[in-house]
Coordinates of C-alpha atoms in Angstrom, one line a residue:
M62 CA -17.4 7.7 -16.3
T63 CA -13.7 7.9 -16.9
K64 CA -12.9 7.0 -13.3
V65 CA -15.3 4.0 -13.3
M66 CA -13.7 2.7 -16.5
S67 CA -10.2 3.2 -15.2
I68 CA -10.7 0.9 -12.2
P69 CA -11.1 -2.4 -14.2
V70 CA -8.3 -1.5 -16.5
L71 CA -6.0 -0.8 -13.6
V72 CA -6.9 -4.1 -12.0
F73 CA -6.1 -6.0 -15.2
L74 CA -2.8 -4.2 -15.6
L75 CA -1.7 -4.9 -12.1
F76 CA -3.0 -8.4 -11.6
G77 CA -3.9 -9.7 -15.0
T78 CA -0.2 -9.8 -16.0
S79 CA 1.0 -11.3 -12.7
D80 CA 1.2 -14.8 -14.2
V81 CA 3.3 -13.6 -17.1
M82 CA 5.6 -11.4 -14.9
G83 CA 6.1 -14.4 -12.6
Q84 CA 7.7 -16.3 -15.4
E85 CA 10.6 -13.9 -15.8
R86 CA 13.2 -12.5 -13.5
R87 CA 13.4 -8.7 -14.2
R88 CA 12.4 -7.5 -10.8
D89 CA 13.9 -4.7 -8.6
I90 CA 12.9 -1.9 -6.2
E91 CA 13.1 1.8 -6.9
G92 CA 13.4 4.5 -4.2
D93 CA 13.6 8.2 -4.8
V94 CA 13.6 11.6 -3.0
G95 CA 12.7 14.9 -4.6
L96 CA 11.2 18.4 -4.4
Q97 CA 7.8 19.5 -5.7
I98 CA 7.3 23.1 -6.9
A99 CA 3.8 24.4 -6.9
T100 CA 2.5 25.8 -10.2
A101 CA -0.8 27.4 -9.1
K102 CA -0.6 30.8 -7.5
P103 CA -2.8 30.2 -4.4
M104 CA -0.8 27.0 -3.6
A105 CA 2.6 28.6 -4.3
A106 CA 1.8 31.5 -1.9
V107 CA 1.6 29.1 1.0
F108 CA 3.5 26.0 0.0
P109 CA 5.8 27.0 -2.8
V110 CA 8.1 23.9 -2.4
T111 CA 7.4 20.6 -0.7
W112 CA 9.6 17.5 -0.4
G113 CA 8.8 13.9 -0.7
F114 CA 9.9 10.3 -1.2
G115 CA 8.7 7.2 -3.1
L116 CA 9.4 3.5 -2.9
G117 CA 8.1 0.5 -4.7
P118 CA 8.8 -2.8 -6.5
R119 CA 9.2 -2.8 -10.3
W120 CA 8.6 -5.6 -12.8
G121 CA 9.8 -5.9 -16.4
F122 CA 7.6 -7.4 -19.1
P123 CA 9.1 -10.5 -20.7
T124 CA 7.4 -9.8 -24.1
A125 CA 8.6 -6.2 -24.2
D126 CA 12.1 -5.8 -22.7
R127 CA 11.9 -2.0 -22.6
L128 CA 8.5 -1.8 -20.7
W129 CA 8.3 -1.8 -16.9
I130 CA 5.5 -1.4 -14.3
K131 CA 6.1 -0.2 -10.8
L132 CA 3.8 -0.2 -7.8
N133 CA 4.6 3.1 -6.1
F134 CA 4.0 4.3 -2.5
G135 CA 4.9 7.9 -1.7
V136 CA 4.6 10.8 0.7
T137 CA 5.0 14.5 0.1
R138 CA 5.1 17.1 2.9
G139 CA 5.2 20.9 3.2
A140 CA 5.3 23.4 6.0
H141 CA 4.4 27.1 6.4
S142 CA 4.8 29.4 9.4
L143 CA 1.8 31.0 11.0
D144 CA 1.5 33.8 13.5
G145 CA 5.1 34.9 13.6
D146 CA 6.5 31.3 13.7
S147 CA 4.6 30.4 16.8
Y148 CA 2.5 27.8 14.8
T149 CA 3.1 25.8 11.7
E150 CA 0.6 24.8 8.9
T151 CA 1.5 21.5 7.4
L152 CA 0.4 19.8 4.2
M153 CA 0.8 16.1 3.7
N154 CA -0.1 13.8 0.7
L155 CA -0.2 10.1 0.9
R156 CA -0.1 8.4 -2.5
A157 CA -0.2 4.9 -4.0
G158 CA -0.6 3.6 -7.5
P159 CA 1.0 2.1 -10.6
E160 CA 3.7 3.7 -12.7
W161 CA 4.5 2.6 -16.3
Q162 CA 8.0 3.2 -17.6
Y163 CA 9.4 2.7 -21.2
E164 CA 13.1 2.6 -21.9
A165 CA 13.0 4.8 -25.0
W166 CA 16.8 5.2 -25.4
R167 CA 19.9 3.5 -24.1
L168 CA 23.6 4.0 -24.8
D169 CA 26.8 3.1 -22.8
G170 CA 25.1 2.5 -19.5
V171 CA 22.7 5.5 -19.8
S172 CA 18.9 5.0 -20.4
L173 CA 16.1 7.5 -20.8
L174 CA 12.7 6.3 -19.5
P175 CA 9.6 8.4 -20.0
F176 CA 7.0 7.4 -17.3
Y177 CA 3.3 7.9 -16.4
R178 CA 2.0 7.4 -12.9
L179 CA -1.5 7.2 -11.6
D180 CA -1.8 7.7 -7.9
F181 CA -4.7 7.4 -5.5
S182 CA -4.0 10.3 -3.2
Y183 CA -5.1 11.5 0.2
T184 CA -4.3 15.0 1.4
F185 CA -4.7 16.8 4.7
D186 CA -3.8 20.3 5.9
S187 CA -3.4 20.9 9.6
E188 CA -1.7 23.0 12.3
R189 CA 0.7 22.4 15.1
T190 CA 2.5 24.5 17.7
G191 CA 6.1 25.6 17.1
G192 CA 8.1 26.8 14.1
M193 CA 8.7 25.1 10.8
F194 CA 11.6 23.1 12.0
D195 CA 10.8 22.7 15.7
G196 CA 8.6 19.7 15.1
W197 CA 11.7 17.7 14.1
F198 CA 13.5 18.2 17.4
N199 CA 10.9 19.2 20.0
E200 CA 8.6 16.4 21.2
E201 CA 6.5 19.0 23.2
N202 CA 4.9 20.5 20.1
E203 CA 1.3 19.6 19.8
H204 CA -1.2 19.1 16.9
I205 CA -3.8 21.8 17.2
S206 CA -6.4 21.5 14.4
N207 CA -7.2 19.9 11.0
F208 CA -8.1 22.4 8.3
F209 CA -8.9 20.5 5.2
S210 CA -8.7 16.8 4.2
G211 CA -9.7 14.7 1.2
G212 CA -8.3 13.3 -1.9
G213 CA -8.5 12.4 -5.6
M214 CA -6.5 11.0 -8.5
A215 CA -3.0 12.4 -9.3
Q216 CA -1.5 11.9 -12.7
T217 CA 2.3 12.4 -13.3
V218 CA 4.2 12.4 -16.6
G219 CA 7.9 12.8 -16.7
V220 CA 11.3 11.2 -17.7
K221 CA 14.1 9.5 -15.8
A222 CA 17.7 9.3 -16.7
L223 CA 19.1 6.0 -15.4
F224 CA 22.9 5.4 -15.0
D225 CA 24.4 1.9 -15.0
N226 CA 20.9 0.6 -13.8
I227 CA 21.7 1.9 -10.3
F228 CA 21.2 5.7 -10.0
F229 CA 18.7 8.0 -11.7
I230 CA 17.5 11.6 -11.8
Y231 CA 14.1 12.6 -12.8
A232 CA 11.8 15.5 -13.7
G233 CA 8.0 15.4 -14.0
Y234 CA 4.7 17.3 -13.8
T235 CA 1.8 16.2 -11.6
F236 CA -1.8 17.1 -12.3
Y237 CA -3.7 17.0 -9.0
H238 CA -7.0 18.8 -8.1
P239 CA -8.2 17.1 -4.9
L240 CA -11.6 17.8 -3.4
L241 CA -10.9 18.7 0.3
R242 CA -13.5 19.0 3.0
N243 CA -13.6 21.7 5.6
R244 CA -12.7 20.3 9.0
N245 CA -12.6 23.6 10.9
A246 CA -15.4 26.2 10.3
E247 CA -13.7 28.8 12.5
Y248 CA -10.1 29.0 11.2
Q249 CA -8.5 27.7 8.0
G250 CA -4.9 28.7 8.2
D251 CA -3.4 30.5 5.2
L252 CA -4.2 27.9 2.5
G253 CA -7.9 28.1 3.2
T254 CA -8.2 31.8 4.1
G255 CA -11.7 33.0 3.1
W256 CA -13.1 29.6 2.8
E257 CA -14.2 29.0 6.4
D258 CA -17.9 28.8 5.5
V259 CA -17.4 26.4 2.5
A260 CA -18.1 22.7 3.2
S261 CA -15.7 21.5 0.6
R262 CA -13.5 22.9 -2.2
R263 CA -11.4 21.7 -5.0
F264 CA -7.7 22.9 -4.8
N265 CA -5.2 23.0 -7.6
M266 CA -2.2 21.3 -6.2
S267 CA -0.4 20.6 -9.4
T268 CA 3.4 20.6 -9.2
M269 CA 6.7 20.3 -11.1
S270 CA 9.1 17.8 -9.5
V271 CA 12.8 17.0 -9.7
G272 CA 14.7 14.4 -7.7
I273 CA 17.2 11.5 -7.5
G274 CA 16.8 7.8 -6.8
V275 CA 18.4 4.4 -6.8
V276 CA 17.5 1.0 -8.1
A277 CA 18.1 -2.0 -5.9
D278 CA 18.2 -5.5 -7.4
F279 CA 17.4 -8.2 -4.7
W280 CA 16.1 -11.0 -6.9
N281 CA 18.0 -11.3 -10.2
D282 CA 21.1 -13.4 -10.6

């Protein structure tokens, strides 16, 4: 019931305010890179740290100069060695959704912005030949098998420290429990060990995150 109710609210917040936001000129683009640290033991045993990046436009509300909304697009990725580094298990998340930011404090070019992000996320766990770093340099490495794939809603709460409206650092916590379907009944890598006969399973992929980013202003005078 909560998911059903959230959809019309999300549509209103994204598009119902578009006419109002179009009347003002506080628009920019945010980009960031960061690390995600797994907080659940099963996840931390295989993918303790993943990396990711995000990018998206941001609008300021004309009636509330401290409130912003951002449409975020992001990717996170992790790697884990299998069979003595002959194979690599990879985990990838594709995410998109709105992020609300509120400038709670500002002084001498420094601002603190607590934020809340709601992402529609798709996750897949797979295997390829070669070691963890070989895939970046060796075009002969091949994709072998998909283990799990699926998705769900990810919610992130955190805070950003913005300096001179250009650079920022951030820290946050993401709550994410996707329902992943079994794509290989014979072998599941290390993340799905013991779950070969299960058609689908919900994983706890919640993480703490830290990172840095920049704000680019292409529209304002």
